[in-house]
Tab-separated table of C-alpha atoms and ligand atoms in Angstrom:
chain	number	residue	atom	x	y	z
A	1	MET	CA	19.903	-101.490	2.644
A	2	ASN	CA	20.752	-99.626	5.821
A	3	ALA	CA	24.112	-100.897	6.981
A	4	SER	CA	25.683	-99.693	10.207
A	5	ILE	CA	29.350	-99.477	11.080
A	6	ASP	CA	30.891	-102.190	13.235
A	7	VAL	CA	32.713	-100.040	15.802
A	8	LYS	CA	33.852	-102.998	17.912
A	9	ARG	CA	35.596	-104.457	14.879
A	10	THR	CA	37.576	-101.210	14.441
A	11	VAL	CA	38.734	-101.327	18.075
A	12	ALA	CA	39.671	-105.009	17.697
A	13	GLU	CA	41.690	-104.175	14.579
A	14	LEU	CA	43.529	-101.393	16.403
A	15	LYS	CA	44.550	-103.933	19.032
A	16	GLU	CA	45.593	-106.403	16.354
A	17	LEU	CA	47.790	-103.759	14.710
A	18	ARG	CA	49.281	-102.900	18.092
A	19	SER	CA	50.306	-106.476	18.750
A	20	LEU	CA	51.780	-106.749	15.253
A	21	THR	CA	53.823	-103.515	15.235
A	22	SER	CA	54.651	-102.599	18.851
A	23	ASP	CA	57.190	-103.791	21.364
A	24	GLU	CA	57.488	-103.181	25.111
A	25	ASN	CA	58.384	-99.527	24.397
A	26	GLY	CA	55.394	-98.753	22.198
A	27	ALA	CA	54.516	-98.531	18.484
A	28	GLN	CA	57.442	-98.882	16.048
A	29	ARG	CA	55.796	-98.036	12.730
A	30	VAL	CA	58.394	-95.452	11.695
A	31	ALA	CA	57.889	-94.489	8.048
A	32	PHE	CA	59.837	-96.387	5.375
A	33	THR	CA	60.966	-99.090	7.834
A	34	GLU	CA	60.233	-102.805	7.667
A	35	THR	CA	57.631	-102.519	10.476
A	36	TRP	CA	55.823	-99.741	8.610
A	37	LEU	CA	55.745	-101.852	5.445
A	38	ARG	CA	54.360	-104.726	7.528
A	39	ALA	CA	51.621	-102.429	8.879
A	40	ARG	CA	50.713	-101.412	5.340
A	41	ALA	CA	50.633	-105.008	4.092
A	42	TRP	CA	48.306	-105.795	7.019
A	43	LEU	CA	46.119	-102.829	6.046
A	44	ARG	CA	45.874	-104.070	2.451
A	45	ALA	CA	44.818	-107.487	3.722
A	46	LYS	CA	42.045	-105.789	5.735
A	47	LEU	CA	40.726	-104.240	2.520
A	48	GLU	CA	40.571	-107.529	0.665
A	49	GLY	CA	37.093	-108.500	-0.410
A	50	LEU	CA	35.957	-104.890	-0.813
A	51	PRO	CA	35.259	-103.654	-4.364
A	52	VAL	CA	38.111	-101.123	-4.166
A	53	GLU	CA	41.183	-100.157	-6.181
A	54	ILE	CA	44.423	-99.735	-4.252
A	55	HIS	CA	47.552	-97.950	-5.433
A	56	VAL	CA	50.600	-96.131	-4.090
A	57	ASP	CA	51.120	-92.634	-5.516
A	58	GLU	CA	54.382	-90.894	-6.500
A	59	ALA	CA	55.077	-89.799	-2.905
A	60	GLY	CA	54.397	-93.177	-1.332
A	61	ASN	CA	50.861	-92.385	-0.115
A	62	LEU	CA	48.536	-95.392	-0.199
A	63	TRP	CA	45.132	-94.712	-1.806
A	64	THR	CA	42.093	-96.989	-1.606
A	65	THR	CA	39.240	-96.009	-3.902
A	66	LEU	CA	35.629	-97.155	-3.799
A	67	ARG	CA	34.235	-95.832	-7.065
A	68	GLY	CA	30.839	-94.186	-6.896
A	69	ARG	CA	28.350	-93.035	-9.489
A	70	SER	CA	29.985	-89.600	-9.375
A	71	GLU	CA	33.737	-88.963	-9.715
A	72	ARG	CA	33.476	-86.332	-7.003
A	73	ALA	CA	35.323	-87.848	-4.089
A	74	LEU	CA	34.991	-87.832	-0.330
A	75	LEU	CA	38.492	-88.271	1.114
A	76	ILE	CA	39.219	-89.821	4.500
A	77	GLY	CA	42.823	-89.634	5.670
A	78	GLY	CA	45.223	-90.863	8.311
A	79	HIS	CA	48.724	-92.220	8.706
A	80	MET	CA	49.970	-95.682	9.584
A	81	ASP	CA	53.411	-94.375	10.539
A	82	SER	CA	54.279	-93.582	14.152
A	83	VAL	CA	57.146	-92.004	16.034
A	84	PRO	CA	59.620	-94.498	17.557
A	85	ASN	CA	58.181	-95.758	20.868
A	86	GLY	CA	54.878	-94.170	19.886
A	87	GLY	CA	51.290	-94.685	20.955
A	88	TRP	CA	48.830	-97.200	19.585
A	89	LEU	CA	46.243	-94.721	18.226
A	90	ASP	CA	48.000	-91.718	16.675
A	91	GLY	CA	47.347	-91.876	12.935
A	92	CYS	CA	46.092	-95.453	12.622
A	93	LEU	CA	42.796	-94.766	14.426
A	94	ASN	CA	41.952	-92.450	11.512
A	95	VAL	CA	42.905	-95.064	8.911
A	96	LEU	CA	41.053	-97.935	10.554
A	97	ALA	CA	37.935	-95.842	11.133
A	98	GLY	CA	38.171	-95.122	7.392
A	99	VAL	CA	38.334	-98.850	6.627
A	100	GLY	CA	35.182	-99.359	8.701
A	101	ILE	CA	33.432	-96.568	6.820
A	102	LEU	CA	34.447	-98.045	3.442
A	103	ARG	CA	32.958	-101.384	4.504
A	104	ARG	CA	29.739	-99.773	5.732
A	105	ILE	CA	29.254	-97.603	2.637
A	106	SER	CA	30.106	-100.459	0.281
A	107	ALA	CA	27.548	-102.696	2.005
A	108	GLN	CA	24.903	-99.979	2.091
A	109	PHE	CA	25.154	-99.074	-1.593
A	110	GLY	CA	25.920	-102.499	-3.042
A	111	GLY	CA	29.489	-101.484	-3.894
A	112	GLU	CA	28.527	-98.302	-5.771
A	113	PRO	CA	27.825	-95.263	-3.580
A	114	PRO	CA	26.508	-92.015	-5.062
A	115	VAL	CA	29.949	-90.373	-4.729
A	116	THR	CA	33.455	-91.839	-4.795
A	117	ILE	CA	34.987	-92.627	-1.388
A	118	ARG	CA	38.776	-92.623	-1.023
A	119	LEU	CA	40.896	-93.571	1.961
A	120	VAL	CA	44.466	-92.251	2.034
A	121	ASP	CA	47.276	-93.451	4.270
A	122	TRP	CA	49.739	-90.550	4.108
A	123	ALA	CA	53.445	-91.409	3.976
A	124	ASP	CA	55.674	-90.172	6.790
A	125	GLU	CA	53.300	-87.867	8.633
A	126	GLU	CA	55.491	-87.886	11.712
A	127	GLY	CA	58.837	-86.996	10.138
A	128	ALA	CA	60.489	-89.017	12.889
A	129	ARG	CA	63.478	-90.086	10.841
A	130	PHE	CA	64.265	-86.988	8.760
A	131	GLY	CA	62.864	-84.307	11.067
A	132	LYS	CA	60.306	-83.076	8.544
A	133	SER	CA	56.674	-83.922	9.216
A	134	LEU	CA	53.750	-84.150	6.751
A	135	PHE	CA	55.964	-85.423	3.915
A	136	GLY	CA	53.349	-87.257	1.835
A	137	SER	CA	50.553	-84.747	2.331
A	138	SER	CA	52.766	-81.711	1.656
A	139	ALA	CA	54.028	-83.352	-1.555
A	140	CYS	CA	50.375	-83.838	-2.516
A	141	SER	CA	49.325	-80.291	-1.624
A	142	GLY	CA	52.396	-78.901	-3.405
A	143	THR	CA	53.818	-77.032	-0.410
A	144	LEU	CA	56.805	-79.377	0.109
A	145	ASP	CA	60.065	-77.403	-0.130
A	146	MET	CA	62.027	-79.625	-2.540
A	147	ASP	CA	65.439	-78.049	-1.889
A	148	GLU	CA	65.051	-78.390	1.857
A	149	ALA	CA	63.739	-81.963	1.629
A	150	ARG	CA	66.438	-83.024	-0.850
A	151	ALA	CA	69.132	-82.126	1.689
A	152	LEU	CA	67.549	-83.951	4.656
A	153	ARG	CA	69.574	-86.755	6.231
A	154	ASP	CA	68.748	-89.189	8.991
A	155	ARG	CA	70.948	-89.900	12.004
A	156	ASP	CA	73.029	-92.372	9.990
A	157	GLY	CA	73.626	-89.849	7.201
A	158	VAL	CA	71.184	-91.483	4.771
A	159	ARG	CA	69.601	-88.871	2.487
A	160	LEU	CA	65.802	-88.702	2.199
A	161	PRO	CA	65.905	-89.262	-1.603
A	162	ASP	CA	67.932	-92.469	-1.045
A	163	ALA	CA	65.579	-93.757	1.656
A	164	LEU	CA	62.666	-93.113	-0.712
A	165	LYS	CA	64.401	-94.925	-3.566
A	166	ALA	CA	64.613	-98.008	-1.360
A	167	ILE	CA	60.812	-98.159	-1.210
A	168	GLY	CA	60.416	-97.375	-4.921
A	169	VAL	CA	59.729	-93.626	-4.686
A	170	ASP	CA	61.547	-91.207	-7.022
A	171	PHE	CA	62.095	-88.068	-4.946
A	172	GLU	CA	62.170	-85.665	-7.887
A	173	GLY	CA	58.703	-86.798	-8.957
A	174	VAL	CA	56.887	-86.726	-5.600
A	175	LYS	CA	54.765	-83.665	-6.373
A	176	LYS	CA	53.128	-85.467	-9.296
A	177	CYS	CA	50.823	-87.024	-6.692
A	178	GLY	CA	49.014	-83.678	-6.487
A	179	LYS	CA	46.708	-85.058	-9.202
A	180	GLU	CA	45.146	-87.323	-6.558
A	181	LEU	CA	43.244	-84.296	-5.228
A	182	LYS	CA	41.654	-83.563	-8.614
A	183	ASN	CA	38.096	-84.636	-7.804
A	184	ALA	CA	38.318	-84.169	-4.043
A	185	ALA	CA	35.180	-82.426	-2.780
A	186	ALA	CA	35.743	-82.902	0.960
A	187	TYR	CA	38.413	-84.272	3.303
A	188	LEU	CA	37.739	-85.747	6.751
A	189	GLU	CA	40.249	-86.774	9.397
A	190	LEU	CA	39.632	-88.301	12.791
A	191	HIS	CA	42.430	-88.024	15.344
A	192	ILE	CA	43.157	-88.376	19.014
A	193	GLU	CA	43.372	-84.915	20.550
A	194	GLN	CA	46.919	-85.443	21.908
A	195	GLY	CA	46.208	-82.756	24.525
A	196	PRO	CA	44.092	-82.408	27.692
A	197	VAL	CA	41.304	-80.011	26.584
A	198	LEU	CA	38.494	-82.562	26.040
A	199	LEU	CA	39.661	-84.544	29.065
A	200	ASP	CA	39.427	-81.464	31.298
A	201	LEU	CA	35.952	-80.675	29.941
A	202	GLY	CA	34.827	-84.264	30.449
A	203	LEU	CA	33.758	-84.519	26.797
A	204	PRO	CA	34.574	-87.442	24.506
A	205	LEU	CA	34.556	-85.638	21.134
A	206	GLY	CA	35.311	-82.251	19.598
A	207	ALA	CA	35.008	-80.497	16.242
A	208	VAL	CA	38.306	-78.989	15.131
A	209	LEU	CA	38.295	-75.402	13.841
A	210	GLY	CA	41.703	-75.491	12.189
A	211	THR	CA	45.383	-75.747	12.991
A	212	PHE	CA	47.401	-73.110	14.747
A	213	GLY	CA	49.677	-70.755	12.875
A	214	VAL	CA	53.231	-70.945	14.165
A	215	GLU	CA	56.025	-68.359	14.579
A	216	ARG	CA	59.276	-69.987	15.617
A	217	HIS	CA	62.321	-67.819	16.322
A	218	ALA	CA	65.757	-67.879	17.925
A	219	ILE	CA	66.483	-64.808	20.064
A	220	THR	CA	70.087	-64.069	20.964
A	221	PHE	CA	71.058	-61.603	23.689
A	222	ARG	CA	74.695	-60.440	23.774
A	223	GLY	CA	76.376	-58.796	26.749
A	224	GLN	CA	79.829	-59.222	28.202
A	225	ALA	CA	81.545	-62.069	30.022
A	226	ALA	CA	82.920	-60.945	33.367
A	227	HIS	CA	84.281	-62.517	36.544
A	228	SER	CA	81.475	-63.642	38.840
A	229	GLY	CA	83.357	-62.497	41.931
A	230	SER	CA	84.944	-59.223	40.968
A	231	THR	CA	82.097	-57.673	38.946
A	232	PRO	CA	79.632	-55.626	41.045
A	233	MET	CA	75.995	-56.255	40.221
A	234	ASN	CA	75.461	-52.769	38.806
A	235	ARG	CA	78.363	-53.129	36.350
A	236	ARG	CA	77.184	-56.304	34.640
A	237	ARG	CA	75.978	-56.707	31.074
A	238	ASP	CA	74.264	-60.006	31.752
A	239	ALA	CA	72.780	-61.602	28.625
A	240	PHE	CA	71.051	-64.277	30.704
A	241	LEU	CA	69.195	-61.738	32.837
A	242	ALA	CA	67.592	-60.155	29.757
A	243	ALA	CA	66.719	-63.565	28.289
A	244	ALA	CA	65.320	-64.805	31.599
A	245	ARG	CA	62.931	-61.866	31.811
A	246	MET	CA	61.339	-63.195	28.598
A	247	GLY	CA	60.154	-66.231	30.596
A	248	PRO	CA	57.308	-64.628	32.557
A	249	GLU	CA	56.681	-62.162	29.715
A	250	ILE	CA	55.661	-64.830	27.185
A	251	TYR	CA	53.137	-66.170	29.691
A	252	ARG	CA	51.598	-62.694	29.958
A	253	ILE	CA	51.483	-62.406	26.153
A	254	ALA	CA	49.840	-65.825	25.774
A	255	GLU	CA	47.284	-64.987	28.441
A	256	ARG	CA	46.439	-61.645	26.825
A	257	GLU	CA	45.992	-63.034	23.299
A	258	GLY	CA	44.705	-66.530	24.049
A	259	GLY	CA	47.467	-68.402	22.200
A	260	VAL	CA	50.363	-70.529	23.401
A	261	CYS	CA	54.022	-69.511	23.751
A	262	THR	CA	57.020	-71.686	24.619
A	263	ILE	CA	60.665	-71.012	25.302
A	264	GLY	CA	61.913	-74.480	24.498
A	265	SER	CA	65.655	-74.063	24.697
A	266	CYS	CA	68.222	-71.849	26.365
A	267	THR	CA	71.967	-71.976	25.812
A	268	THR	CA	74.595	-69.733	27.354
A	269	LYS	CA	78.182	-68.775	26.589
A	270	PRO	CA	80.699	-69.114	28.038
A	271	GLY	CA	78.415	-71.369	30.068
A	272	ILE	CA	80.665	-71.733	33.100
A	273	VAL	CA	79.802	-71.268	36.742
A	274	THR	CA	82.270	-68.414	37.345
A	275	SER	CA	81.308	-66.072	34.499
A	276	VAL	CA	78.515	-63.615	33.828
A	277	VAL	CA	76.766	-64.806	30.651
A	278	GLU	CA	78.071	-63.120	27.512
A	279	GLU	CA	75.633	-64.680	25.065
A	280	CYS	CA	72.266	-66.255	25.703
A	281	ARG	CA	70.213	-67.838	22.922
A	282	ILE	CA	66.620	-68.846	23.538
A	283	THR	CA	64.055	-70.249	21.148
A	284	LEU	CA	60.497	-68.969	21.090
A	285	ASP	CA	57.562	-70.896	19.613
A	286	GLN	CA	54.248	-68.985	19.415
A	287	ARG	CA	50.963	-70.439	18.113
A	288	HIS	CA	47.475	-69.103	17.524
A	289	LEU	CA	44.483	-69.928	15.339
A	290	ASP	CA	43.977	-66.242	14.505
A	291	GLY	CA	46.682	-64.822	12.218
A	292	ALA	CA	46.240	-61.240	13.483
A	293	ALA	CA	46.539	-62.336	17.104
A	294	LEU	CA	49.643	-64.370	16.236
A	295	ALA	CA	51.194	-61.277	14.650
A	296	ARG	CA	50.411	-59.264	17.795
A	297	MET	CA	52.001	-61.958	19.979
A	298	LEU	CA	55.181	-61.827	17.927
A	299	LEU	CA	55.265	-58.020	17.988
A	300	ALA	CA	54.773	-57.976	21.765
A	301	ALA	CA	57.632	-60.458	22.224
A	302	ARG	CA	59.891	-58.363	19.995
A	303	GLU	CA	59.090	-55.197	21.921
A	304	ALA	CA	59.676	-56.900	25.257
A	305	ALA	CA	62.992	-58.358	24.130
A	306	GLY	CA	64.134	-54.916	22.943
A	307	ARG	CA	63.085	-53.337	26.229
A	308	PHE	CA	64.847	-55.968	28.372
A	309	ALA	CA	67.976	-55.675	26.232
A	310	GLY	CA	67.980	-51.881	26.635
A	311	GLU	CA	67.470	-52.038	30.389
A	312	GLY	CA	70.268	-54.612	30.744
A	313	ASN	CA	72.673	-52.812	28.393
A	314	VAL	CA	72.923	-55.843	26.106
A	315	SER	CA	72.046	-56.295	22.435
A	316	VAL	CA	69.410	-58.553	20.948
A	317	SER	CA	68.963	-60.160	17.542
A	318	TRP	CA	66.203	-62.324	16.066
A	319	GLU	CA	66.337	-65.139	13.568
A	320	ARG	CA	63.208	-66.790	12.170
A	321	ILE	CA	63.463	-70.586	12.306
A	322	TRP	CA	60.086	-71.452	10.822
A	323	GLN	CA	56.665	-69.980	10.221
A	324	ILE	CA	53.286	-71.218	9.029
A	325	ASP	CA	49.982	-69.396	8.784
A	326	PRO	CA	46.913	-70.697	10.621
A	327	VAL	CA	44.807	-73.087	8.536
A	328	LEU	CA	41.067	-72.728	9.027
A	329	PHE	CA	38.792	-75.652	8.289
A	330	ASN	CA	35.569	-75.429	6.275
A	331	ALA	CA	32.690	-73.797	8.189
A	332	GLY	CA	30.029	-76.008	6.610
A	333	LEU	CA	31.926	-79.205	7.440
A	334	ILE	CA	32.649	-77.977	10.991
A	335	SER	CA	28.875	-77.613	11.495
A	336	LEU	CA	28.267	-81.126	10.144
A	337	CYS	CA	30.982	-82.460	12.437
A	338	GLU	CA	29.323	-80.806	15.447
A	339	GLU	CA	25.946	-82.130	14.378
A	340	SER	CA	27.204	-85.696	14.130
A	341	ILE	CA	28.967	-85.474	17.513
A	342	ARG	CA	25.832	-84.086	19.146
A	343	GLU	CA	23.728	-86.878	17.669
A	344	THR	CA	26.218	-89.470	18.901
A	345	CYS	CA	26.989	-88.296	22.415
A	346	GLY	CA	24.923	-85.225	23.247
A	347	SER	CA	27.486	-82.486	23.710
A	348	VAL	CA	30.287	-81.107	21.633
A	349	HIS	CA	33.173	-78.674	21.980
A	350	ARG	CA	34.876	-76.640	19.247
A	351	LEU	CA	38.634	-76.431	19.568
A	352	PRO	CA	41.718	-75.559	17.537
A	353	SER	CA	44.496	-78.056	16.937
A	354	GLY	CA	47.898	-77.218	18.374
A	355	PRO	CA	49.746	-79.921	16.437
A	356	LEU	CA	49.820	-79.818	12.650
A	357	HIS	CA	48.079	-82.624	10.794
A	358	ASP	CA	47.864	-83.878	7.209
A	359	ALA	CA	44.415	-82.260	7.164
A	360	ALA	CA	46.082	-78.829	7.245
A	361	GLU	CA	47.962	-79.650	4.026
A	362	VAL	CA	44.798	-80.830	2.287
A	363	ALA	CA	42.991	-77.658	3.410
A	364	ARG	CA	45.895	-75.543	2.113
A	365	ALA	CA	45.398	-77.226	-1.272
A	366	GLY	CA	41.869	-75.806	-1.297
A	367	VAL	CA	39.860	-78.934	-0.435
A	368	PRO	CA	37.052	-78.299	2.111
A	369	THR	CA	38.349	-80.019	5.235
A	370	VAL	CA	37.427	-80.812	8.813
A	371	MET	CA	38.848	-82.899	11.630
A	372	MET	CA	37.191	-84.621	14.576
A	373	PHE	CA	39.071	-85.110	17.850
A	374	VAL	CA	38.523	-87.809	20.441
A	375	GLN	CA	39.631	-87.364	24.028
A	376	SER	CA	43.155	-88.513	24.954
A	377	LEU	CA	43.622	-89.986	28.430
A	378	HIS	CA	46.464	-88.259	30.314
A	379	GLY	CA	46.358	-85.667	27.479
A	380	ILE	CA	49.470	-87.395	26.162
A	381	SER	CA	50.659	-88.870	22.866
A	382	HIS	CA	53.923	-89.727	21.089
A	383	ASN	CA	54.440	-92.008	24.061
A	384	LYS	CA	53.494	-95.589	24.787
A	385	ILE	CA	51.122	-94.415	27.549
A	386	GLU	CA	48.979	-92.708	24.877
A	387	ASP	CA	45.459	-94.043	25.367
A	388	THR	CA	41.750	-93.382	24.873
A	389	ARG	CA	38.851	-95.080	26.675
A	390	GLU	CA	37.447	-97.945	24.652
A	391	GLU	CA	33.907	-96.542	24.820
A	392	HIS	CA	35.244	-93.234	23.491
A	393	LEU	CA	36.949	-95.059	20.623
A	394	GLU	CA	33.634	-96.662	19.731
A	395	LEU	CA	31.848	-93.297	19.985
A	396	CYS	CA	34.357	-91.532	17.772
A	397	VAL	CA	34.163	-94.156	15.040
A	398	ARG	CA	30.354	-93.959	15.125
A	399	ALA	CA	30.328	-90.136	15.057
A	400	PHE	CA	32.965	-90.038	12.319
A	401	ASP	CA	30.900	-92.453	10.237
A	402	GLY	CA	27.892	-90.168	10.756
A	403	LEU	CA	30.001	-87.251	9.567
A	404	ALA	CA	30.946	-89.192	6.418
A	405	THR	CA	27.255	-89.675	5.599
A	406	LYS	CA	26.520	-85.991	6.176
A	407	ALA	CA	29.527	-84.966	4.074
A	408	MET	CA	28.402	-87.190	1.162
A	409	ASP	CA	25.031	-85.499	1.290
A	410	TRP	CA	26.655	-82.057	1.552
A	411	MET	CA	28.898	-82.755	-1.480
A	412	SER	CA	25.914	-83.778	-3.525
A	413	GLY	CA	24.272	-80.448	-2.787
A	414	GLY	CA	21.760	-82.049	-0.464
A	415	ARG	CA	22.272	-79.321	2.115
B	501	LIG	ZN1	48.936	-88.176	13.924
């Protein structure tokens, strides 16, 4: 039987979820909250009637398994959780497209496909409450830093382990869920782009090459506080001047290497209108898909900071806040993703992902992985104005379903 996916049903379900879990400020499916649990209960109801097994793993991830003739599994992932006042598509588009694919494959193969198909709803992708994203997927991949996570508290002082206990998850055992990846042969994730690249190109869909590596640092310049009236310009040791010169410099570095660089915060001491700045601390976030280029960007920023400090007679010190290597997706699956997009809508673009996604964690665990992006209107997400054209939503579900078929074939050695 040749079943086809009902893309209009997926869009209708997205709207249904929106009306169930949003208010006038946007989506409110923050992980571990009552609204999130309601979204998950709704998801389970959507799966009723399918010949699937459903369980929650040790980290709170929700797995739906359609057993096939082979134990080798094709994984499709997403996240039902949102940021507070979030958009209606981020995370749940992936999950609901996965539900549509489960229905189509189950119908096509009479409930027993050649390979096992598993849909995973990752727990707390956004990290909105505890400030740490990719919780469920990093527990599963094994990269979760247990000491760091154990100490996390929300705004009300509630510890992450206590919040997890409330939903029946034992924090100390979360990494046991790594066993879920045992038979995983491929992982697919559909996502809204959350940026303006596809919009600017006028293309609905893109194949994602991987996720950016990130270098995140605090840079502190130290000079001397001095009276703003009595200190001649040539006698100043102005920490702000040196820091400010980093502004245009990081744009030059990003342009040269093709990555992105951001100075996201700047604080000064003493921070009063009548004093030359004694201490200026800026944060620098640099991202690139190519690890060597990322290293060059960081080196160039370090050299520039040293030069500006020397010229301004101030000192400079660096402190690494966070770092992650680039994660490259599987070349074979990227080609299949492109192929399916081309078959669905004619043209395709390859692009890296600036934001991190659960897919990066699965790829880090060694599972061949790829993501598909669909155009975001306004290039915006994590905001209630997040949106995608309805015809693009239908296209992405159709192309993603095509990718699932190609991936099943690829896993079985058919190509
Ligand atoms: Zn997301």
